[in-house]
Coordinates of C-alpha atoms in Angstrom, one line a residue:
Chain P
M1 CA 45.4 75.7 171.0
A2 CA 48.5 73.6 170.9
E3 CA 49.3 72.1 167.6
L4 CA 51.2 69.0 166.9
G5 CA 54.6 69.6 165.4
A6 CA 54.3 73.3 166.2
P7 CA 58.0 73.7 167.3
A8 CA 59.3 72.0 164.1
G9 CA 57.0 74.2 162.0
A10 CA 58.2 77.3 163.8
L11 CA 61.8 76.3 163.3
R12 CA 61.2 75.9 159.6
A13 CA 59.7 79.3 159.6
Y14 CA 62.7 80.9 161.3
W15 CA 65.0 79.0 159.0
A16 CA 63.2 80.5 156.0
L17 CA 63.6 84.0 157.4
L18 CA 67.3 83.4 157.9
R19 CA 67.7 82.1 154.3
A20 CA 65.9 85.2 153.0
Q21 CA 68.2 87.4 155.0
A22 CA 71.3 85.7 153.7
R23 CA 70.1 86.0 150.2
G24 CA 69.4 89.7 150.7
Q25 CA 72.9 90.3 152.0
A26 CA 74.5 88.3 149.2
S27 CA 73.3 90.8 146.7
Y28 CA 75.8 93.3 148.0
R29 CA 78.9 91.2 147.5
A30 CA 81.7 93.9 147.6
S31 CA 80.6 95.4 150.9
F32 CA 80.1 91.9 152.3
A33 CA 83.8 91.1 151.6
V34 CA 85.0 94.4 153.0
D35 CA 83.0 93.8 156.2
L36 CA 84.3 90.3 156.6
V37 CA 87.9 91.6 156.5
S38 CA 87.4 94.7 158.6
N39 CA 85.6 92.7 161.3
V40 CA 88.5 90.4 161.8
G41 CA 90.8 93.5 161.9
A42 CA 88.8 94.9 164.9
T43 CA 89.2 91.8 167.0
A44 CA 92.9 91.5 166.1
L45 CA 93.4 95.1 167.2
D46 CA 91.9 94.3 170.7
L47 CA 94.5 91.5 171.0
V48 CA 97.3 93.8 170.0
T49 CA 96.2 96.3 172.7
V50 CA 96.8 93.7 175.3
L51 CA 100.2 92.8 173.9
V52 CA 101.2 96.5 173.8
L53 CA 100.1 96.9 177.4
F54 CA 102.4 94.1 178.5
G55 CA 105.2 95.7 176.5
V56 CA 105.3 98.4 179.3
T57 CA 104.3 96.3 182.3
R58 CA 104.9 92.8 183.5
T59 CA 101.7 92.3 185.3
L60 CA 98.3 93.8 185.1
G61 CA 96.1 93.6 188.3
G62 CA 98.0 90.5 189.4
F63 CA 97.8 88.9 186.0
D64 CA 100.7 88.1 183.8
L65 CA 100.4 88.2 180.0
R66 CA 99.4 84.6 179.7
A67 CA 96.6 84.9 182.2
A68 CA 95.4 88.3 180.9
L69 CA 95.2 86.8 177.5
V70 CA 92.8 84.1 178.7
V71 CA 90.5 86.8 180.2
N72 CA 90.8 88.8 177.0
A73 CA 90.2 85.9 174.6
L74 CA 87.3 84.6 176.6
A75 CA 85.6 88.0 176.6
A76 CA 86.4 88.8 173.0
C77 CA 85.2 85.4 171.7
A78 CA 82.0 85.5 173.7
F79 CA 81.2 89.1 172.7
A80 CA 81.9 88.4 169.0
V81 CA 79.5 85.5 169.0
A82 CA 76.8 87.4 171.0
D83 CA 77.3 90.3 168.6
L84 CA 76.7 88.0 165.7
L85 CA 73.7 86.4 167.1
V86 CA 72.0 89.1 169.1
G87 CA 73.9 92.4 168.4
N88 CA 71.6 93.5 165.6
I89 CA 68.8 93.8 168.1
E90 CA 69.9 97.4 168.4
R91 CA 68.1 98.0 165.2
I92 CA 64.9 97.8 167.1
K93 CA 65.3 101.6 167.6
L94 CA 64.8 102.0 163.9
Y95 CA 61.8 99.6 163.9
V96 CA 60.1 101.3 166.8
R97 CA 60.7 104.8 165.5
T98 CA 59.4 104.1 162.1
G99 CA 56.6 101.8 163.3
L100 CA 57.9 98.9 161.2
F101 CA 57.7 96.9 164.3
D102 CA 54.0 96.6 163.6
A103 CA 54.8 94.3 160.7
V104 CA 56.8 92.1 162.9
L105 CA 54.0 91.9 165.5
V106 CA 51.3 90.8 163.0
R107 CA 53.2 87.7 162.0
P108 CA 52.6 84.4 163.8
L109 CA 56.1 84.2 165.2
R110 CA 57.8 85.4 168.3
A111 CA 59.0 89.0 167.9
L112 CA 62.5 88.6 169.3
P113 CA 63.7 85.7 167.2
Q114 CA 62.1 87.3 164.2
L115 CA 64.0 90.5 164.7
L116 CA 67.3 88.6 165.2
L117 CA 66.9 86.5 162.1
M118 CA 65.6 89.3 159.9
D119 CA 68.8 91.2 160.1
L120 CA 71.3 88.6 161.2
P121 CA 74.6 90.2 160.2
V122 CA 76.3 87.3 158.4
R123 CA 79.3 89.6 157.8
K124 CA 80.1 89.4 161.5
L125 CA 80.6 85.7 161.1
S126 CA 84.3 86.2 160.4
R127 CA 84.7 88.1 163.6
A128 CA 83.1 85.4 165.7
A129 CA 85.1 82.7 164.0
F130 CA 88.3 84.6 164.6
G131 CA 87.3 85.1 168.2
V132 CA 86.8 81.4 168.8
A133 CA 90.1 80.6 167.1
V134 CA 92.0 83.1 169.3
Y135 CA 90.3 81.6 172.4
L136 CA 91.4 78.1 171.4
V137 CA 94.9 79.2 170.6
V138 CA 95.2 81.1 173.9
L139 CA 93.9 78.2 175.9
A140 CA 96.4 75.9 174.2
A141 CA 99.3 78.3 174.7
A142 CA 98.4 79.1 178.3
D143 CA 99.8 75.9 179.5
L144 CA 96.8 75.1 181.8
A145 CA 96.7 72.1 184.2
W146 CA 93.8 70.4 182.4
T147 CA 91.3 68.4 184.4
P148 CA 87.9 67.2 183.2
A149 CA 86.3 70.0 185.2
R150 CA 88.5 72.6 183.6
V151 CA 87.7 71.2 180.1
A152 CA 84.0 71.5 181.0
L153 CA 84.4 75.0 182.3
A154 CA 86.4 76.0 179.2
V155 CA 83.3 75.0 177.1
V156 CA 80.6 76.3 179.4
A157 CA 82.1 79.6 180.3
P158 CA 82.1 81.1 176.8
V159 CA 78.5 79.8 176.2
A160 CA 77.4 81.4 179.4
A161 CA 79.3 84.6 178.5
V162 CA 77.5 84.7 175.1
L163 CA 74.1 84.4 176.9
F164 CA 75.2 87.1 179.3
F165 CA 76.3 89.6 176.5
G166 CA 73.2 88.6 174.6
S167 CA 71.0 89.6 177.6
V168 CA 72.8 92.9 177.8
F169 CA 72.1 93.5 174.2
V170 CA 68.4 92.7 174.6
V171 CA 68.0 94.9 177.8
T172 CA 69.8 97.9 176.3
A173 CA 67.8 97.6 173.1
S174 CA 64.5 97.3 174.9
V175 CA 65.1 100.8 176.2
A176 CA 63.9 101.9 172.8
F177 CA 60.3 100.9 173.7
W178 CA 60.3 103.7 176.4
W179 CA 62.8 106.1 175.0
T180 CA 62.7 106.1 171.2
D181 CA 65.7 108.4 170.6
S182 CA 67.9 106.5 173.1
G183 CA 70.8 107.0 170.7
E184 CA 74.1 105.4 171.7
V185 CA 73.4 105.1 175.4
G186 CA 73.1 101.4 175.2
N187 CA 76.6 101.1 173.8
A188 CA 78.0 102.1 177.2
F189 CA 76.7 98.8 178.5
T190 CA 77.3 96.6 175.5
Y191 CA 80.7 97.7 174.1
G192 CA 81.6 99.2 177.5
G193 CA 80.7 95.9 179.1
R194 CA 82.9 94.1 176.6
D195 CA 85.9 96.4 177.2
F196 CA 85.4 96.1 181.0
T197 CA 85.3 92.4 180.7
S198 CA 88.3 92.1 178.6
Y199 CA 90.7 93.0 181.4
P200 CA 91.2 91.5 184.9
V201 CA 88.6 93.1 187.2
S202 CA 91.4 93.6 189.7
I203 CA 92.7 96.6 187.7
Y204 CA 89.5 98.6 188.5
S205 CA 88.6 99.9 191.9
G206 CA 86.0 101.6 194.1
W207 CA 82.4 102.1 193.2
F208 CA 83.2 101.6 189.5
R209 CA 84.3 98.1 190.1
A210 CA 81.5 97.4 192.6
L211 CA 78.9 98.5 190.0
F212 CA 80.1 97.0 186.8
A213 CA 81.9 93.9 188.1
Y214 CA 79.4 92.8 190.8
G215 CA 76.3 95.1 190.5
L216 CA 75.9 94.3 186.8
G217 CA 77.8 91.0 187.0
F218 CA 80.5 91.5 184.4
A219 CA 83.2 90.0 186.6
F220 CA 81.5 86.6 186.3
V221 CA 81.7 86.6 182.5
A222 CA 85.4 86.2 181.9
Y223 CA 87.4 87.2 185.0
H224 CA 86.3 84.6 187.5
P225 CA 86.0 81.7 185.1
A226 CA 89.5 82.6 183.8
L227 CA 90.8 82.4 187.4
A228 CA 89.3 78.9 187.8
L229 CA 90.8 77.8 184.5
L230 CA 94.2 79.2 185.4
G231 CA 94.0 77.8 189.0
M232 CA 94.9 81.3 190.3
A233 CA 93.8 82.8 193.6
D234 CA 91.6 85.9 193.2
P235 CA 93.7 89.1 193.8
I236 CA 90.5 90.7 195.1
G237 CA 90.0 87.8 197.5
L238 CA 86.8 86.0 196.5
P239 CA 86.8 82.3 197.2
S240 CA 87.9 80.0 194.3
W241 CA 84.5 78.3 193.9
V242 CA 83.1 81.6 192.5
G243 CA 85.0 80.9 189.3
W244 CA 83.2 77.6 188.9
A245 CA 79.8 79.0 189.7
A246 CA 80.3 82.1 187.6
P247 CA 78.6 80.8 184.4
L248 CA 75.4 80.6 186.4
V249 CA 75.0 84.4 186.2
A250 CA 73.8 83.8 182.7
L251 CA 70.6 82.4 184.0
P252 CA 69.4 85.5 185.9
A253 CA 70.7 87.7 183.1
C254 CA 68.6 85.9 180.6
A255 CA 65.5 86.0 182.9
A256 CA 66.0 89.7 183.4
A257 CA 66.4 90.3 179.7
A258 CA 63.2 88.3 178.9
A259 CA 61.3 90.2 181.5
V260 CA 62.4 93.6 180.3
W261 CA 61.8 92.6 176.7
R262 CA 58.2 91.5 177.5
L263 CA 57.5 94.6 179.5
G264 CA 58.8 96.6 176.6
L265 CA 56.5 94.8 174.1
R266 CA 53.6 95.7 176.3
H267 CA 54.7 99.3 176.4
Y268 CA 55.2 99.5 172.6
T269 CA 53.1 102.4 171.4
S270 CA 53.6 102.2 167.7
T271 CA 53.4 105.4 165.6
G272 CA 50.5 107.3 164.1
S273 CA 48.4 105.7 161.3
Chain F
M1 CA 30.9 87.4 167.1
V2 CA 34.2 87.3 165.3
I3 CA 35.3 90.6 166.8
S4 CA 34.1 91.9 170.0
A5 CA 35.3 94.9 172.0
V6 CA 33.7 96.4 175.1
G7 CA 34.9 99.7 176.6
L8 CA 38.2 99.4 174.7
R9 CA 40.6 102.1 175.7
K10 CA 44.1 103.2 174.8
E11 CA 45.9 106.0 176.6
F12 CA 49.2 107.5 175.6
T13 CA 51.4 109.6 177.7
V14 CA 52.6 112.7 176.0
R15 CA 55.0 115.2 177.2
V16 CA 53.9 118.8 176.7
K17 CA 56.3 121.7 176.8
A18 CA 55.6 123.9 179.8
G19 CA 58.1 126.7 180.0
R20 CA 61.6 126.6 178.7
L21 CA 62.9 123.3 180.2
R22 CA 59.9 121.9 182.1
R23 CA 57.8 119.3 180.4
V24 CA 54.5 118.1 181.8
K25 CA 53.3 114.6 181.4
R26 CA 49.7 114.4 180.1
T27 CA 47.6 111.3 179.5
V28 CA 45.7 111.3 176.3
A29 CA 43.0 108.8 175.4
A30 CA 43.4 107.9 171.7
V31 CA 40.6 105.3 172.0
D32 CA 38.2 106.2 174.7
G33 CA 35.7 103.4 175.4
V34 CA 34.9 101.8 172.1
D35 CA 32.3 99.0 171.7
I36 CA 32.5 96.9 168.6
A37 CA 30.7 93.7 167.7
V38 CA 31.2 92.3 164.2
A39 CA 29.7 89.0 163.1
R40 CA 31.3 86.5 160.7
G41 CA 31.3 87.6 157.1
E42 CA 30.4 91.2 157.7
M43 CA 32.1 94.1 155.9
V44 CA 32.6 97.0 158.2
G45 CA 34.0 100.4 157.3
Y46 CA 35.7 102.2 160.1
I47 CA 36.0 105.9 159.4
G48 CA 36.9 109.0 161.3
P49 CA 39.0 112.1 160.9
N50 CA 42.8 112.0 161.3
G51 CA 43.8 111.1 164.8
A52 CA 40.4 109.8 165.8
G53 CA 41.8 106.5 166.9
K54 CA 41.1 104.3 163.9
S55 CA 44.6 102.8 163.5
T56 CA 45.0 102.5 167.3
T57 CA 41.8 100.5 167.5
L58 CA 43.0 98.2 164.6
K59 CA 46.3 97.7 166.3
M60 CA 44.6 96.7 169.5
L61 CA 42.4 94.2 167.6
T62 CA 45.5 92.7 165.9
G63 CA 47.6 92.4 169.1
V64 CA 50.1 95.0 168.1
L65 CA 49.2 97.4 170.9
T66 CA 48.2 96.4 174.5
P67 CA 44.9 98.1 175.5
S68 CA 44.9 100.4 178.5
G69 CA 41.4 99.1 179.4
G70 CA 38.4 97.2 178.3
E71 CA 37.8 93.7 176.9
V72 CA 38.7 92.6 173.4
S73 CA 38.5 89.3 171.6
V74 CA 39.1 88.4 168.0
C75 CA 38.2 84.9 166.7
G76 CA 37.7 84.1 170.4
L77 CA 41.3 84.9 171.2
S78 CA 42.9 87.6 173.3
P79 CA 44.9 89.6 170.7
V80 CA 47.9 90.5 172.8
R81 CA 48.2 87.3 174.9
Q82 CA 47.5 84.9 172.1
R83 CA 49.1 87.1 169.4
T84 CA 50.9 84.4 167.4
T85 CA 47.9 82.1 167.4
L86 CA 45.7 84.9 166.3
A87 CA 48.1 86.1 163.7
R88 CA 47.6 82.9 161.7
R89 CA 43.8 83.4 161.6
I90 CA 43.8 87.1 160.6
G91 CA 45.3 89.0 157.7
V92 CA 46.5 92.6 158.1
V93 CA 47.2 95.2 155.5
F94 CA 48.6 98.4 156.9
G95 CA 48.7 100.7 153.9
Q96 CA 51.8 102.4 155.1
R97 CA 53.8 99.4 156.4
S98 CA 55.0 96.7 154.2
Q99 CA 54.7 93.0 155.0
L100 CA 56.9 92.2 152.1
W101 CA 60.7 91.7 151.9
W102 CA 62.1 94.8 150.3
D103 CA 65.1 93.2 148.5
L104 CA 63.4 90.1 147.3
P105 CA 61.2 89.5 144.3
L106 CA 57.5 89.5 145.2
R107 CA 57.3 85.8 144.4
E108 CA 59.9 85.0 147.0
S109 CA 58.1 87.1 149.7
F110 CA 55.1 84.9 149.1
T111 CA 57.1 81.7 149.4
L112 CA 58.6 83.0 152.7
L113 CA 55.1 83.8 154.0
R114 CA 54.1 80.3 153.2
H115 CA 56.8 79.1 155.7
V116 CA 56.0 81.8 158.2
Y117 CA 52.3 81.0 158.3
R118 CA 52.9 77.3 157.8
V119 CA 50.5 76.9 155.0
P120 CA 50.3 73.5 153.2
P121 CA 51.8 74.0 149.7
A122 CA 48.6 73.0 147.8
E123 CA 46.5 75.5 149.7
H124 CA 49.1 78.2 149.2
A125 CA 49.4 77.5 145.5
A126 CA 45.6 77.6 145.0
R127 CA 45.2 81.0 146.8
L128 CA 48.2 82.5 145.0
R129 CA 46.7 81.4 141.7
T130 CA 43.4 83.1 142.5
C131 CA 45.2 86.3 143.6
R132 CA 47.4 86.3 140.6
S133 CA 44.5 86.3 138.2
L134 CA 42.2 88.6 140.2
L135 CA 44.9 91.2 141.0
D136 CA 46.9 90.7 137.8
L137 CA 50.2 90.1 139.6
D138 CA 52.0 88.2 136.8
P139 CA 53.7 91.2 135.2
F140 CA 55.7 92.0 138.3
L141 CA 55.9 88.8 140.2
D142 CA 59.7 88.6 139.7
T143 CA 60.4 92.2 140.4
P144 CA 62.1 93.1 143.7
V145 CA 59.5 94.7 146.0
R146 CA 61.6 98.0 146.3
Q147 CA 61.1 98.5 142.5
L148 CA 57.3 98.1 142.6
S149 CA 54.9 101.0 142.1
L150 CA 52.6 101.8 145.0
G151 CA 49.6 100.2 143.3
Q152 CA 51.6 97.1 142.5
R153 CA 52.9 96.8 146.0
M154 CA 49.4 97.2 147.4
R155 CA 48.2 94.3 145.3
G156 CA 51.2 92.4 146.6
E157 CA 50.3 93.3 150.2
L158 CA 46.7 92.1 149.7
T159 CA 47.9 88.8 148.4
A160 CA 50.4 88.5 151.2
A161 CA 47.6 89.0 153.7
L162 CA 45.4 86.4 152.2
L163 CA 47.7 83.5 151.4
H164 CA 47.1 81.9 154.7
G165 CA 43.3 82.0 154.4
P166 CA 42.5 84.4 157.2
E167 CA 39.1 84.5 158.8
V168 CA 39.3 88.3 159.4
L169 CA 41.0 90.8 157.2
F170 CA 42.0 94.1 158.7
L171 CA 42.8 96.8 156.2
D172 CA 44.2 100.1 157.3
E173 CA 43.8 102.6 154.5
P174 CA 44.3 100.1 151.7
T175 CA 43.7 102.6 148.9
I176 CA 45.7 105.5 150.3
G177 CA 47.9 107.1 147.6
L178 CA 46.7 104.8 144.8
D179 CA 45.7 106.1 141.4
V180 CA 42.2 105.6 140.1
V181 CA 42.8 102.4 138.3
S182 CA 44.6 100.7 141.1
R183 CA 42.0 101.9 143.5
Q184 CA 39.3 100.3 141.5
A185 CA 41.2 97.1 141.2
V186 CA 41.7 96.9 144.9
R187 CA 38.1 97.8 145.6
G188 CA 36.8 95.3 143.1
F189 CA 38.9 92.6 144.6
L190 CA 37.8 93.3 148.1
S191 CA 34.2 93.5 147.1
A192 CA 34.5 90.0 145.4
L193 CA 36.2 88.7 148.6
G194 CA 33.5 90.1 150.8
A195 CA 30.8 88.6 148.6
T196 CA 32.1 85.1 149.3
G197 CA 31.0 85.6 152.9
D198 CA 33.9 83.6 154.3
V199 CA 36.1 86.5 155.3
T200 CA 35.1 89.3 157.7
L201 CA 36.5 92.6 156.5
V202 CA 37.3 95.6 158.6
L203 CA 38.7 98.6 156.8
T204 CA 39.6 102.1 157.7
T205 CA 39.7 104.6 155.0
H206 CA 39.5 108.3 154.2
D207 CA 38.0 107.5 150.9
L208 CA 34.3 107.3 151.3
A209 CA 33.8 105.8 147.9
D210 CA 35.6 102.7 149.4
I211 CA 32.9 102.5 152.0
E212 CA 30.0 103.1 149.6
K213 CA 31.2 100.4 147.3
L214 CA 32.2 97.9 150.0
C215 CA 30.6 98.2 153.3
K216 CA 27.0 98.0 154.4
R217 CA 27.9 98.9 157.9
L218 CA 29.7 101.9 159.0
L219 CA 31.4 102.7 162.2
V220 CA 32.3 106.3 162.7
I221 CA 34.8 107.2 165.4
D222 CA 35.7 110.7 166.6
H223 CA 37.9 111.7 169.5
G224 CA 38.3 108.0 170.4
R225 CA 34.6 107.2 170.6
V226 CA 32.1 105.6 168.3
V227 CA 29.7 108.3 167.1
H228 CA 27.8 106.1 164.6
D229 CA 27.3 102.4 164.2
G230 CA 24.9 101.3 161.5
T231 CA 24.2 101.4 157.8
I232 CA 24.9 104.3 155.5
E233 CA 21.1 104.8 155.1
A234 CA 20.8 105.1 158.9
L235 CA 23.5 107.7 158.9
H236 CA 21.6 109.7 156.3
A237 CA 18.4 109.3 158.2
R238 CA 20.0 110.4 161.4
Y239 CA 21.6 113.5 159.9
G240 CA 18.6 114.4 157.8
S241 CA 20.2 113.8 154.4
R242 CA 17.6 113.7 151.8
R243 CA 17.2 112.6 148.2
R244 CA 16.7 115.6 146.0
V245 CA 14.5 115.9 143.0
V246 CA 15.7 118.4 140.4
V247 CA 13.2 119.4 137.8
E248 CA 13.9 121.3 134.6
L249 CA 11.0 123.1 133.1
D250 CA 10.4 124.5 129.6
G251 CA 8.8 127.7 130.8
P252 CA 8.6 129.7 134.0
L253 CA 5.9 129.1 136.7
E254 CA 4.3 132.0 138.6
A255 CA 4.8 130.1 141.9
P256 CA 6.5 126.8 142.6
P257 CA 3.8 124.4 143.8
E258 CA 3.8 123.2 147.5
V259 CA 4.5 119.5 147.9
P260 CA 3.5 117.9 151.2
G261 CA 6.4 115.9 152.6
A262 CA 9.0 117.7 150.6
S263 CA 10.7 121.0 150.9
L264 CA 11.6 123.4 148.2
A265 CA 15.4 123.7 148.1
A266 CA 15.9 125.9 145.1
A267 CA 13.7 127.8 142.8
E268 CA 15.1 129.4 139.7
P269 CA 13.3 130.3 136.5
G270 CA 13.0 126.9 134.6
R271 CA 14.6 124.9 137.4
L272 CA 13.1 123.6 140.8
A273 CA 14.7 121.4 143.4
Y274 CA 12.8 119.6 146.2
D275 CA 14.3 117.7 149.1
L276 CA 12.2 114.6 149.9
E277 CA 11.2 114.0 153.5
T278 CA 8.2 111.7 153.3
A279 CA 7.1 112.4 149.8
T280 CA 8.1 110.3 146.8
V281 CA 9.4 111.4 143.5
G282 CA 6.0 110.7 142.0
D283 CA 4.3 113.1 144.6
V284 CA 6.5 115.9 143.4
L285 CA 5.9 115.2 139.7
T286 CA 2.1 115.0 139.9
R287 CA 2.0 118.5 141.4
L288 CA 3.8 120.0 138.4
P289 CA 2.2 120.9 135.1
G290 CA 3.2 117.9 132.9
A291 CA 3.4 120.0 129.7
L292 CA 6.2 122.0 131.1
L293 CA 8.4 119.1 132.3
R294 CA 11.6 118.8 130.3
D295 CA 13.9 116.7 132.6
V296 CA 14.0 115.2 136.0
A297 CA 17.0 114.2 138.0
I298 CA 17.2 112.5 141.3
V299 CA 20.3 113.3 143.4
E300 CA 21.3 110.8 146.1
P301 CA 22.6 112.2 149.3
D302 CA 26.3 112.7 149.4
I303 CA 28.0 110.7 152.1
E304 CA 30.9 113.1 152.1
D305 CA 28.7 115.9 153.3
V306 CA 27.2 113.8 156.1
V307 CA 30.5 112.6 157.4
A308 CA 32.0 116.1 157.2
R309 CA 29.1 117.3 159.3
L310 CA 29.7 114.4 161.7
Y311 CA 33.3 115.3 162.2
T312 CA 32.7 118.9 162.8
E313 CA 29.7 118.6 165.2
P314 CA 30.5 118.4 168.8
P315 CA 30.7 114.7 169.9
A316 CA 28.5 115.2 172.9
A317 CA 25.4 115.6 170.7
T318 CA 26.0 112.3 168.9
T319 CA 27.7 110.0 171.3
P320 CA 25.5 107.1 172.4
A321 CA 25.0 107.1 176.1
G322 CA 27.4 104.9 177.9
H323 CA 31.1 105.2 178.7
G324 CA 32.5 108.6 179.3
G325 CA 36.2 109.0 179.5
L326 CA 36.4 109.4 183.2
G327 CA 39.1 111.7 184.3
A328 CA 40.9 111.4 181.0
A329 CA 41.6 114.2 178.7
T330 CA 40.1 113.5 175.3
G331 CA 42.1 114.3 172.2
A332 CA 44.3 112.5 169.9
P333 CA 48.0 112.3 169.6

């Protein structure tokens, strides 16, 4: 039963949800302002960590400060944006446990976008904006040999990284459909993934690197694209085209996230009464 | 048929403690082969004890839960696969879950729902106007939902479920926790809504007065199975509920007279009670000495008694032949 103009109507519906959400948050002005400031602080602190590290060493996994900052800024900026757009999906735990998810499912809208818009954390906007600004400054300061391909990669890589982190958020949150009291386990992959991604993969080793970097694909989020942007050879020894192809991992990541989410929905058991 | 379900099942896996650390997985059928057919404009009461599977059935009909087995269609759609299409054609009131936005005034929730359901402004305004007058919403239309009383909120929920003009309205315990006045308001509103014949109503409740006031048809579920599907009268007939004639007399009788087709239920000096089987009230009265008659009362059978009996009797005696939960443990989570 396809309807004419259905996508536009749906968009208007989502837009209305978003406006309602913003209005709800605006009623708590003081805490909103505090959140805006503290969120910037958190990202700034990540950056300071890198600077402190390079206070004690000249290179980190074959990366000098300039190169390490590209990796860090790319990861931080993408994570902050993904956290803004998708991060609040972790509240699904609450919805599933209390059965409030029922109310989401009886509305004529897709469940995932509804959830994202219903609690979009506008206060995380500052963090995302700061992340993007740092990324731009680091790129400008990194003294890259710009080519049209590099410009394209500099734009595509963070977008793909946002999709990748977003997928990780969705997959880890979907665990709640099977395991209601999943607690903080998901954070190992979301925040853990961000921390892993923020440093050159070459500093890790063994099974840990194999699992996180290549098994789960975190190496393709910031590390390999940064190598391509910087024109550096991979200290681990992968060919240079990997960096250019890295953004493509976002596609299987999104597909996997969609599949897990859909499976989770089917598995949703609601609560009594 | 607006609603049709054949052999509808829902199983849950529960982990049962077995020993100090070990837990055993067990499959429990909350809904165990339910058949439902509801025609357009019907008002159906869906009742059963706690944990019988009422809410689970409703959630499968609305696309919230995926059935473990069986066929189900609502408005000709498959509830889970076509959930968002179906959602626009049904209204749902879960008494214990709000559809409204907690921090926003009631009025704004309604406006939001207009966008969510994509209702043309004129239609929306007309329906809201009707609800405002019938449910008396105006005094609290600008109050944030979190500050509403339960009765006010429920009136808001009913409005929210109706603003998009649903063909079917599912109500899960719409009167739970309400005071007498609010309960009557909700009941009166639903009764008027059902009388229009445009909306099919399915409601679960523990309050049998809801059923008596609203529903001609009654579906009783127990242990995940339908144990009665029919009118309230049919339920009474099946369980031998009888009308009772209570007669007050001015003086004592030596022996209460025999009445064919009625049985003597109580005999006290000055007061007799007969349960009617085939006899009429007139049959009883003609057998009594008219000079002694002071007062006559006719007591209708109490549905609470029948249903209480239905819940406590073993389901095997009352289950219609058909699906048995093959290999599944019955019981409710």
